[in-house]
Short mmCIF file of C-alpha atoms and ligand atoms in Angstrom, two decimals:
data_model
loop_
_atom_site.label_atom_id
_atom_site.label_comp_id
_atom_site.label_asym_id
_atom_site.label_seq_id
_atom_site.Cartn_x
_atom_site.Cartn_y
_atom_site.Cartn_z
CA UNK A 1 9.70 19.59 9.16
CA UNK A 2 6.74 19.56 11.60
CA UNK A 3 5.61 23.14 11.87
CA UNK A 4 2.87 24.82 13.88
CA UNK A 5 -0.01 26.04 11.77
CA UNK A 6 -2.21 28.85 13.08
CA UNK A 7 -5.38 27.67 14.77
CA UNK A 8 -7.18 30.94 14.02
CA UNK A 9 -9.64 31.81 11.32
CA UNK A 10 -6.84 32.99 9.02
CA UNK A 11 -6.05 30.50 6.29
CA UNK A 12 -2.61 29.01 5.62
CA UNK A 13 -2.10 28.90 1.87
CA UNK A 14 -0.30 26.16 -0.12
CA UNK A 15 -0.04 24.97 -3.68
CA UNK A 16 -0.62 21.33 -2.72
CA UNK A 17 -2.07 19.84 0.45
CA UNK A 18 -1.78 16.10 0.89
CA UNK A 19 -4.19 14.63 3.42
CA UNK A 20 -2.81 11.40 4.88
CA UNK A 21 0.82 10.72 5.83
CA UNK A 22 0.56 6.95 5.37
CA UNK A 23 3.05 5.24 3.08
CA UNK A 24 1.39 6.58 -0.05
CA UNK A 25 0.89 10.25 0.93
CA UNK A 26 4.35 10.49 2.53
CA UNK A 27 6.04 8.94 -0.54
CA UNK A 28 4.28 11.35 -2.89
CA UNK A 29 5.40 14.36 -0.85
CA UNK A 30 8.93 12.97 -0.53
CA UNK A 31 9.20 12.62 -4.33
CA UNK A 32 8.15 16.26 -4.81
CA UNK A 33 10.48 17.40 -2.01
CA UNK A 34 13.38 15.60 -3.66
CA UNK A 35 12.68 17.28 -6.98
CA UNK A 36 12.62 20.71 -5.30
CA UNK A 37 15.85 19.93 -3.42
CA UNK A 38 17.59 18.73 -6.61
CA UNK A 39 16.57 21.92 -8.38
CA UNK A 40 17.69 23.98 -5.41
CA UNK A 41 14.43 25.82 -5.81
CA UNK A 42 11.05 25.31 -4.21
CA UNK A 43 8.34 26.54 -6.55
CA UNK A 44 5.70 24.49 -4.72
CA UNK A 45 4.46 25.14 -1.21
CA UNK A 46 3.42 21.74 0.07
CA UNK A 47 1.68 20.66 3.27
CA UNK A 48 1.24 17.09 4.47
CA UNK A 49 -1.34 16.65 7.20
CA UNK A 50 -2.40 13.64 9.22
CA UNK A 51 -4.87 12.97 12.01
CA UNK A 52 -2.59 10.47 13.77
CA UNK A 53 0.65 10.67 15.68
CA UNK A 54 4.03 9.94 14.14
CA UNK A 55 4.60 6.15 14.14
CA UNK A 56 7.54 4.89 16.19
CA UNK A 57 10.11 2.60 14.62
CA UNK A 58 9.91 -1.02 15.81
CA UNK A 59 12.62 -2.25 18.16
CA UNK A 60 15.42 -3.87 16.15
CA UNK A 61 16.52 -5.94 19.15
CA UNK A 62 17.61 -9.39 17.91
CA UNK A 63 17.21 -11.32 21.17
CA UNK A 64 13.65 -10.29 21.90
CA UNK A 65 12.43 -9.22 18.48
CA UNK A 66 9.33 -7.03 18.20
CA UNK A 67 7.99 -6.73 14.67
CA UNK A 68 5.39 -4.33 13.33
CA UNK A 69 2.44 -6.63 12.46
CA UNK A 70 1.76 -4.60 9.30
CA UNK A 71 4.23 -5.43 6.55
CA UNK A 72 4.48 -4.83 2.82
CA UNK A 73 5.65 -7.31 0.20
CA UNK A 74 7.53 -4.61 -1.71
CA UNK A 75 7.89 -5.25 -5.43
CA UNK A 76 11.00 -4.19 -7.33
CA UNK A 77 9.06 -1.20 -8.71
CA UNK A 78 8.20 -0.03 -5.17
CA UNK A 79 11.74 -0.64 -3.99
CA UNK A 80 12.96 1.71 -6.71
CA UNK A 81 10.78 4.50 -5.29
CA UNK A 82 12.69 4.24 -1.99
CA UNK A 83 16.00 3.87 -3.84
CA UNK A 84 15.32 7.04 -5.83
CA UNK A 85 14.93 8.91 -2.51
CA UNK A 86 18.22 7.43 -1.26
CA UNK A 87 16.37 5.52 1.49
CA UNK A 88 16.70 1.92 0.38
CA UNK A 89 20.14 1.23 1.81
CA UNK A 90 19.10 2.44 5.27
CA UNK A 91 15.90 0.37 5.13
CA UNK A 92 17.92 -2.72 4.25
CA UNK A 93 20.30 -2.17 7.13
CA UNK A 94 17.30 -1.97 9.46
CA UNK A 95 15.05 -4.90 8.55
CA UNK A 96 14.05 -6.05 5.07
CA UNK A 97 13.75 -9.71 4.13
CA UNK A 98 14.50 -10.57 0.52
CA UNK A 99 12.33 -13.52 -0.50
CA UNK A 100 13.52 -15.74 -3.27
CA UNK A 101 10.60 -18.13 -3.69
CA UNK A 102 6.85 -18.15 -3.51
CA UNK A 103 4.74 -21.26 -2.95
CA UNK A 104 1.00 -21.04 -3.51
CA UNK A 105 -1.17 -24.10 -3.09
CA UNK A 106 -4.67 -25.31 -2.51
CA UNK A 107 -5.56 -26.74 0.90
CA UNK A 108 -6.31 -30.20 -0.51
CA UNK A 109 -2.91 -30.30 -2.21
CA UNK A 110 -4.27 -30.77 -5.73
CA UNK A 111 -3.15 -27.40 -7.07
CA UNK A 112 0.07 -25.55 -6.57
CA UNK A 113 2.32 -23.07 -8.27
CA UNK A 114 5.85 -22.04 -7.37
CA UNK A 115 7.84 -19.01 -8.39
CA UNK A 116 11.55 -18.60 -8.00
CA UNK A 117 13.78 -15.55 -8.38
CA UNK A 118 16.51 -17.70 -9.89
CA UNK A 119 14.27 -18.79 -12.75
CA UNK A 120 13.80 -15.17 -13.80
CA UNK A 121 17.46 -14.24 -13.24
CA UNK A 122 16.70 -12.00 -10.26
CA UNK A 123 18.21 -12.00 -6.80
CA UNK A 124 14.79 -11.84 -5.16
CA UNK A 125 11.10 -11.69 -5.94
CA UNK A 126 10.75 -8.73 -3.55
CA UNK A 127 11.28 -7.72 0.07
CA UNK A 128 9.05 -8.04 3.10
CA UNK A 129 9.40 -4.82 5.09
CA UNK A 130 7.51 -3.59 8.14
CA UNK A 131 5.27 -0.59 7.44
CA UNK A 132 6.66 1.51 10.29
CA UNK A 133 10.26 1.10 9.05
CA UNK A 134 9.26 2.50 5.67
CA UNK A 135 7.08 5.20 7.16
CA UNK A 136 9.74 6.42 9.63
CA UNK A 137 12.29 6.51 6.79
CA UNK A 138 9.97 8.74 4.75
CA UNK A 139 9.10 11.01 7.68
CA UNK A 140 12.79 11.43 8.63
CA UNK A 141 13.46 12.33 5.00
CA UNK A 142 10.71 14.97 5.04
CA UNK A 143 12.08 16.48 8.24
CA UNK A 144 15.25 17.27 6.31
CA UNK A 145 13.28 19.15 3.65
CA UNK A 146 12.08 22.56 4.77
CA UNK A 147 10.04 23.03 1.57
CA UNK A 148 7.40 20.75 3.11
CA UNK A 149 5.21 21.54 6.12
CA UNK A 150 4.14 18.43 8.02
CA UNK A 151 1.23 18.88 10.41
CA UNK A 152 0.10 16.00 12.62
CA UNK A 153 -2.84 15.51 14.95
CA UNK A 154 -5.37 17.44 12.91
CA UNK A 155 -8.31 15.85 11.17
CA UNK A 156 -10.05 17.32 8.16
CA UNK A 157 -13.76 17.71 8.89
CA UNK A 158 -15.10 19.69 5.96
CA UNK A 159 -14.08 21.46 2.78
CA UNK A 160 -15.01 24.77 1.19
CA UNK A 161 -14.54 25.92 -2.36
CA UNK A 162 -13.37 29.46 -2.85
CA UNK A 163 -12.32 31.74 -5.65
CA UNK A 164 -8.91 33.35 -5.25
CA UNK A 165 -7.69 36.44 -6.97
CA UNK A 166 -3.90 36.31 -7.11
CA UNK A 167 -2.29 39.72 -7.51
CA UNK A 168 0.60 38.34 -9.53
CA UNK A 169 3.28 40.57 -8.03
CA UNK A 170 5.63 39.45 -5.25
CA UNK A 171 4.78 35.77 -4.98
CA UNK A 172 6.73 33.54 -7.35
CA UNK A 173 5.00 30.31 -6.31
CA UNK A 174 3.17 28.05 -8.71
CA UNK A 175 -0.17 29.36 -7.42
CA UNK A 176 0.61 32.68 -9.07
CA UNK A 177 0.03 31.03 -12.41
CA UNK A 178 -3.54 30.33 -11.43
CA UNK A 179 -5.03 33.76 -11.64
CA UNK A 180 -8.63 33.66 -10.51
CA UNK A 181 -8.36 29.96 -10.06
CA UNK A 182 -10.53 28.23 -7.52
CA UNK A 183 -8.85 26.88 -4.40
CA UNK A 184 -10.18 24.49 -1.81
CA UNK A 185 -10.05 25.18 1.90
CA UNK A 186 -9.83 22.35 4.39
CA UNK A 187 -11.38 22.93 7.79
CA UNK A 188 -9.88 20.81 10.54
CA UNK A 189 -11.24 19.62 13.86
CA UNK A 190 -9.08 22.07 15.86
CA UNK A 191 -10.21 25.13 13.88
CA UNK A 192 -7.19 25.16 11.53
CA UNK A 193 -7.95 26.33 7.98
CA UNK A 194 -5.64 25.39 5.13
CA UNK A 195 -6.20 26.07 1.46
CA UNK A 196 -4.55 24.91 -1.74
CA UNK A 197 -4.99 24.76 -5.48
CA UNK A 198 -4.63 21.00 -5.39
CA UNK A 199 -5.86 18.66 -2.67
CA UNK A 200 -4.45 15.14 -2.76
CA UNK A 201 -6.46 12.60 -0.80
CA UNK A 202 -4.18 9.87 0.54
CA UNK A 203 -6.36 9.39 3.60
CA UNK A 204 -7.01 5.67 3.27
CA UNK A 205 -9.92 3.41 2.40
CA UNK A 206 -12.48 5.38 4.43
CA UNK A 207 -11.31 8.63 2.82
CA UNK A 208 -13.04 11.69 4.30
CA UNK A 209 -11.85 13.83 1.39
CA UNK A 210 -13.38 11.44 -1.16
CA UNK A 211 -16.70 11.65 0.69
CA UNK A 212 -16.58 15.44 1.09
CA UNK A 213 -15.75 15.84 -2.62
CA UNK A 214 -18.74 13.60 -3.49
CA UNK A 215 -16.58 11.12 -5.38
CA UNK A 216 -18.44 7.85 -5.78
CA UNK A 217 -17.00 4.35 -5.49
CA UNK A 218 -17.95 0.88 -6.60
CA UNK A 219 -17.53 -1.39 -3.63
CA UNK A 220 -18.50 -4.59 -2.00
CA UNK A 221 -17.97 -6.26 1.31
CA UNK A 222 -16.12 -9.60 1.15
CA UNK A 223 -17.75 -10.64 4.44
CA UNK A 224 -14.22 -11.63 5.32
CA UNK A 225 -11.81 -10.29 7.91
CA UNK A 226 -8.02 -10.53 7.86
CA UNK A 227 -6.01 -11.38 10.94
CA UNK A 228 -2.45 -10.04 10.95
CA UNK A 229 0.23 -10.98 13.47
CA UNK A 230 3.85 -12.10 13.75
CA UNK A 231 4.35 -15.83 14.24
CA UNK A 232 7.52 -17.67 15.24
CA UNK A 233 7.70 -21.06 13.53
CA UNK A 234 9.72 -24.08 14.58
CA UNK A 235 11.38 -24.35 11.15
CA UNK A 236 13.12 -21.90 8.79
CA UNK A 237 10.89 -19.89 6.46
CA UNK A 238 13.48 -20.58 3.73
CA UNK A 239 13.10 -16.99 2.46
CA UNK A 240 9.86 -18.09 0.86
CA UNK A 241 6.41 -16.47 0.82
CA UNK A 242 3.90 -19.24 1.58
CA UNK A 243 0.24 -19.04 0.73
CA UNK A 244 -2.39 -21.70 1.32
CA UNK A 245 -5.86 -21.24 -0.16
CA UNK A 246 -8.24 -22.75 2.36
CA UNK A 247 -11.99 -23.08 1.74
CA UNK A 248 -12.45 -20.26 4.29
CA UNK A 249 -9.90 -17.94 2.61
CA UNK A 250 -6.15 -17.58 1.96
CA UNK A 251 -3.44 -17.74 4.64
CA UNK A 252 -0.06 -16.14 3.92
CA UNK A 253 3.20 -16.58 5.84
CA UNK A 254 5.67 -13.88 4.80
CA UNK A 255 9.32 -14.26 5.89
CA UNK A 256 10.79 -11.64 8.21
CA UNK A 257 14.39 -10.57 8.55
CA UNK A 258 15.84 -12.24 11.66
CA UNK A 259 18.98 -14.40 12.08
CA UNK A 260 16.86 -17.38 13.24
CA UNK A 261 14.90 -17.32 9.91
CA UNK A 262 11.84 -18.40 11.90
CA UNK A 263 9.71 -15.25 12.16
CA UNK A 264 6.90 -14.66 9.68
CA UNK A 265 4.24 -12.04 9.29
CA UNK A 266 0.89 -13.70 8.70
CA UNK A 267 -2.18 -12.43 6.84
CA UNK A 268 -5.06 -14.85 7.35
CA UNK A 269 -8.36 -13.98 5.71
CA UNK A 270 -11.37 -15.81 6.97
CA UNK A 271 -15.12 -15.57 6.84
CA UNK A 272 -16.02 -12.92 9.44
CA UNK A 273 -17.45 -15.31 12.03
CA UNK A 274 -14.46 -17.65 11.80
CA UNK A 275 -12.08 -14.70 12.12
CA UNK A 276 -13.87 -13.64 15.31
CA UNK A 277 -13.52 -17.19 16.64
CA UNK A 278 -9.78 -17.23 15.87
CA UNK A 279 -9.35 -13.86 17.57
CA UNK A 280 -11.04 -15.25 20.68
CA UNK A 281 -8.56 -18.17 21.01
CA UNK A 282 -5.70 -17.93 23.47
CA UNK A 283 -2.16 -17.81 22.02
CA UNK A 284 -1.50 -21.57 22.30
CA UNK A 285 -4.80 -22.44 20.65
CA UNK A 286 -4.17 -19.87 17.92
CA UNK A 287 -0.66 -21.25 17.25
CA UNK A 288 -2.14 -24.72 16.96
CA UNK A 289 -4.89 -23.53 14.57
CA UNK A 290 -2.54 -21.52 12.34
CA UNK A 291 0.02 -24.38 12.13
CA UNK A 292 -2.73 -26.74 11.04
CA UNK A 293 -4.05 -24.19 8.52
CA UNK A 294 -0.55 -23.93 6.98
CA UNK A 295 -0.44 -27.72 6.94
CA UNK A 296 2.72 -27.62 9.09
CA UNK A 297 4.85 -26.50 6.14
CA UNK A 298 7.03 -24.59 8.63
CA UNK A 299 6.62 -27.11 11.45
CA UNK A 300 4.65 -25.62 14.35
CA UNK A 301 3.93 -22.05 15.32
CA UNK A 302 5.65 -21.68 18.70
CA UNK A 303 4.61 -18.11 19.55
CA UNK A 304 2.36 -15.37 18.25
CA UNK A 305 2.39 -11.61 18.81
CA UNK A 306 -0.68 -9.51 19.51
CA UNK A 307 -3.24 -10.15 16.75
CA UNK A 308 -5.11 -7.47 14.78
CA UNK A 309 -8.24 -8.01 12.73
CA UNK A 310 -9.45 -5.93 9.76
CA UNK A 311 -12.70 -6.20 7.77
CA UNK A 312 -12.02 -6.65 4.04
CA UNK A 313 -13.67 -4.57 1.32
CA UNK A 314 -13.07 -4.19 -2.38
CA UNK A 315 -13.47 -0.54 -3.31
CA UNK A 316 -12.64 1.46 -6.41
CA UNK A 317 -13.36 5.14 -7.03
CA UNK A 318 -15.22 5.73 -10.28
CA UNK A 319 -13.09 8.82 -10.94
CA UNK A 320 -9.74 9.65 -9.33
CA UNK A 321 -10.10 13.37 -10.10
CA UNK A 322 -12.86 15.87 -9.38
CA UNK A 323 -12.01 19.53 -10.02
CA UNK A 324 -8.89 20.09 -7.93
CA UNK A 325 -9.19 17.00 -5.71
CA UNK A 326 -7.18 13.87 -6.61
CA UNK A 327 -7.34 10.44 -4.99
CA UNK A 328 -4.41 8.09 -4.52
CA UNK A 329 -3.59 4.88 -2.64
CA UNK A 330 -6.36 3.24 -0.66
CA UNK A 331 -8.50 6.39 -1.02
CA UNK A 332 -8.73 5.46 -4.73
CA UNK A 333 -8.67 1.65 -4.50
CA UNK A 334 -8.76 -0.95 -1.75
CA UNK A 335 -8.02 -4.52 -2.77
CA UNK A 336 -7.98 -7.91 -1.13
CA UNK A 337 -4.65 -8.33 0.72
CA UNK A 338 -4.13 -11.87 -0.66
CA UNK A 339 -1.17 -10.86 -2.80
CA UNK A 340 -0.04 -7.89 -0.68
CA UNK A 341 -0.39 -5.39 -3.51
CA UNK A 342 -2.20 -2.50 -1.74
CA UNK A 343 0.86 -0.43 -0.89
CA UNK A 344 2.59 -1.31 -4.15
CA UNK A 345 -0.29 0.08 -6.21
CA UNK A 346 -0.41 3.18 -4.01
CA UNK A 347 3.32 3.83 -4.45
CA UNK A 348 2.90 3.64 -8.22
CA UNK A 349 0.06 6.20 -7.92
CA UNK A 350 2.35 8.47 -5.89
CA UNK A 351 5.15 8.16 -8.41
CA UNK A 352 2.85 8.76 -11.40
CA UNK A 353 1.20 11.89 -9.96
CA UNK A 354 4.55 13.32 -8.83
CA UNK A 355 5.97 12.79 -12.34
CA UNK A 356 2.97 14.43 -14.01
CA UNK A 357 3.04 17.44 -11.68
CA UNK A 358 6.79 17.92 -12.13
CA UNK A 359 6.39 17.70 -15.90
CA UNK A 360 3.53 20.21 -15.78
CA UNK A 361 5.30 22.71 -13.50
CA UNK A 362 8.43 22.52 -15.66
CA UNK A 363 6.21 23.54 -18.58
CA UNK A 364 4.79 26.41 -16.55
CA UNK A 365 1.43 24.78 -15.96
CA UNK A 366 -0.57 25.14 -12.75
CA UNK A 367 -0.58 22.13 -10.41
CA UNK A 368 -4.34 21.68 -10.81
CA UNK A 369 -4.21 21.90 -14.61
CA UNK A 370 -6.86 19.38 -15.78
CA UNK A 371 -4.57 17.84 -18.42
CA UNK A 372 -2.02 16.87 -15.70
CA UNK A 373 -4.67 15.29 -13.51
CA UNK A 374 -6.34 13.51 -16.42
CA UNK A 375 -3.05 11.96 -17.52
CA UNK A 376 -2.50 10.66 -13.98
CA UNK A 377 -6.00 9.21 -13.83
CA UNK A 378 -5.72 7.54 -17.24
CA UNK A 379 -2.37 5.98 -16.44
CA UNK A 380 -3.14 4.68 -12.95
CA UNK A 381 -6.75 3.63 -13.32
CA UNK A 382 -5.94 1.23 -16.15
CA UNK A 383 -3.12 -0.43 -14.18
CA UNK A 384 -5.10 -0.58 -10.93
CA UNK A 385 -8.09 -2.18 -12.66
CA UNK A 386 -5.79 -4.76 -14.25
CA UNK A 387 -4.29 -5.76 -10.89
CA UNK A 388 -7.65 -5.69 -9.09
CA UNK A 389 -9.12 -8.01 -11.71
CA UNK A 390 -6.14 -10.34 -11.43
CA UNK A 391 -6.46 -10.50 -7.63
CA UNK A 392 -10.20 -11.03 -7.81
CA UNK A 393 -9.69 -13.73 -10.44
CA UNK A 394 -7.13 -15.52 -8.25
CA UNK A 395 -9.38 -15.30 -5.23
CA UNK A 396 -12.33 -16.75 -7.13
CA UNK A 397 -10.22 -19.36 -8.91
CA UNK A 398 -9.01 -20.77 -5.60
CA UNK A 399 -12.33 -20.14 -3.86
CA UNK A 400 -14.47 -22.34 -6.13
CA UNK A 401 -16.01 -25.33 -4.38
CA UNK A 402 -17.43 -26.84 -7.59
CA UNK A 403 -15.45 -30.01 -8.35
CA UNK A 404 -15.43 -29.52 -12.16
CA UNK A 405 -14.12 -25.96 -11.89
CA UNK A 406 -11.50 -27.11 -9.38
CA UNK A 407 -10.37 -29.89 -11.70
CA UNK A 408 -10.01 -27.46 -14.63
CA UNK A 409 -8.16 -24.99 -12.42
CA UNK A 410 -5.75 -27.63 -11.15
CA UNK A 411 -5.06 -28.82 -14.66
CA UNK A 412 -4.42 -25.20 -15.75
CA UNK A 413 -2.08 -24.52 -12.82
CA UNK A 414 -0.20 -27.74 -13.43
CA UNK A 415 0.30 -26.69 -17.04
CA UNK A 416 1.48 -23.22 -15.94
CA UNK A 417 3.79 -24.74 -13.35
CA UNK A 418 5.27 -27.11 -15.93
CA UNK A 419 5.50 -24.46 -18.61
CA UNK A 420 8.57 -22.49 -17.54
CA UNK A 421 8.24 -19.64 -20.03
CA UNK A 422 4.67 -18.79 -19.08
CA UNK A 423 5.41 -19.16 -15.38
CA UNK A 424 8.43 -16.91 -15.60
CA UNK A 425 6.40 -14.32 -17.47
CA UNK A 426 3.84 -14.41 -14.64
CA UNK A 427 6.61 -14.02 -12.04
CA UNK A 428 8.06 -11.04 -13.91
CA UNK A 429 4.64 -9.38 -13.97
CA UNK A 430 4.31 -9.97 -10.23
CA UNK A 431 7.59 -8.23 -9.34
CA UNK A 432 6.86 -5.36 -11.71
CA UNK A 433 3.16 -4.66 -11.45
CA UNK A 434 3.45 -1.78 -13.78
C1 LIG B 501 -5.04 -7.00 6.85
C2 LIG B 501 -4.35 -6.24 5.79
C3 LIG B 501 -3.11 -6.67 5.34
C4 LIG B 501 -2.47 -5.98 4.33
N1 LIG B 501 -1.27 -6.45 3.88
C5 LIG B 501 -0.65 -5.80 2.87
C6 LIG B 501 0.61 -6.25 2.34
O1 LIG B 501 1.18 -7.26 2.75
N2 LIG B 501 1.16 -5.54 1.31
C7 LIG B 501 0.56 -4.42 0.80
O2 LIG B 501 1.10 -3.82 -0.14
N3 LIG B 501 -0.60 -3.96 1.29
C8 LIG B 501 -1.22 -4.61 2.30
N4 LIG B 501 -2.40 -4.15 2.78
C9 LIG B 501 -2.95 -2.93 2.24
C10 LIG B 501 -2.24 -1.71 2.78
O3 LIG B 501 -2.22 -1.71 4.19
C11 LIG B 501 -2.89 -0.45 2.27
O4 LIG B 501 -3.00 -0.55 0.86
C12 LIG B 501 -2.04 0.77 2.61
O5 LIG B 501 -1.89 0.93 4.00
C13 LIG B 501 -2.67 2.04 2.05
O6 LIG B 501 -1.82 3.12 2.30
P1 LIG B 501 -2.38 4.59 2.23
O7 LIG B 501 -1.21 5.47 2.53
O8 LIG B 501 -3.14 4.80 0.97
O9 LIG B 501 -3.47 4.70 3.39
P2 LIG B 501 -3.34 4.49 5.03
O10 LIG B 501 -2.16 3.67 5.31
O11 LIG B 501 -4.67 4.04 5.41
O12 LIG B 501 -3.04 5.97 5.51
C14 LIG B 501 -4.06 6.95 5.57
C15 LIG B 501 -3.61 8.07 6.51
O13 LIG B 501 -4.58 9.13 6.43
C16 LIG B 501 -4.82 9.65 7.73
N5 LIG B 501 -6.19 10.21 7.73
C17 LIG B 501 -7.34 9.54 7.51
N6 LIG B 501 -8.38 10.39 7.55
C18 LIG B 501 -7.88 11.62 7.80
C19 LIG B 501 -8.47 12.93 7.96
N7 LIG B 501 -9.79 13.14 7.85
N8 LIG B 501 -7.67 13.98 8.22
C20 LIG B 501 -6.31 13.79 8.33
N9 LIG B 501 -5.70 12.59 8.18
C21 LIG B 501 -6.47 11.52 7.92
C22 LIG B 501 -4.66 8.45 8.65
O14 LIG B 501 -4.31 8.86 9.96
C23 LIG B 501 -3.54 7.64 7.97
O15 LIG B 501 -2.26 7.96 8.48
C24 LIG B 501 -3.07 -4.82 3.77
C25 LIG B 501 -4.30 -4.38 4.22
C26 LIG B 501 -4.95 -5.08 5.22
C27 LIG B 501 -6.32 -4.62 5.70
#
């Protein structure tokens, strides 16, 4: 429920404040809200705050379809997060495209690998869903849960550490267990002050909280930008995710849910200068360029929506936890979008931290208990590093221009493609990512 928070110098007090109501922060809060609702008890006072406005759902009009240009290739593991909240059915009735195949190839046609849901006895490899459909589902869910305060349009500017003496009498909240514990106060751009025993930073790749908490990252600039847009092709997408590795970077066509089967969400990463050139083209020129880049696998692009361009960075926080501040989602790790894993990793973070906190609170531990936070960090960092290395490896493997390396790679991929057991194992890892 969106609630007004005092804009005075008094401080609103919570057990947990989550900064960032993107897919990751909102999912984390929804998982905790569900646990409190199931228990019919709300031991945790939770606030979710975000600088932006509430996203609007995309129009579901079939005749003149408008798609959100930001989509997620949801894995089965991520899908189960939405299913556990009872949201999956509604999402499917809105717009979610199950994809049954994935074709990945090299621009010169010498290397390719194909995955199929059928080969691993699954109905799909995952679903392509627009970000705003997922986000609106989560925000609607939170509006039904009064144990959560959602505050929008306020931006955290600075943080203060404080020591709190809890009197231990009337208040039965989890914070009562933290006698003399230190809380953190967030100061927002409109003068609002909010404090909590645990601050969860889900405020994206440029995380303000991470910077204010002095949490270092290892990062590098890819000198690439990604263009995202919705493209209408002249042929059916065949419920397949298509990815061509060009010398300038990968181009993905992800199938969207529409009766014509011709709309795809594209993610095209290019060297920065080339991306700027593509952004400067008019729609007809862009359609021509993107059809050629996909080697006309779906015929021709006949229309394109507004295009958006994002600079690409690889970034990983050295620690996910510092005192009572925890990082999750892009605030903890930002990866190349070539395999669309960013949101999936973030949702697994959200699920893992929610599980650890619930476990801790059920054992009468405080929410900022170091052992809870350490367990979360240990669990998620290992998995995130694994996936980041895999993505980086794939990017480099397909990016090599050296002929000998390319020959070895092509031979290896051919072997994988021919070797059903190994290929199916790879496909199972891809839908799980856990
Ligand atoms: C071009 C591109 C394509 C991508 N494609 C895919 C894909 O196909 N599949 C996939 O899984 N991932 C994809 N990703 C990655 C994905 O978008 C991110 O991993 C995901 O959005 C991260 O979610 P998040 O909730 O952690 O952060 P965000 O979505 O960045 O949300 C952060 C929130 O924090 C709020 N905020 C920020 N600062 C403050 C502050 N100081 N105070 C208050 N609020 C604040 C913001 O308003 C925002 O709502 C792509 C990324 C790019 C760049």
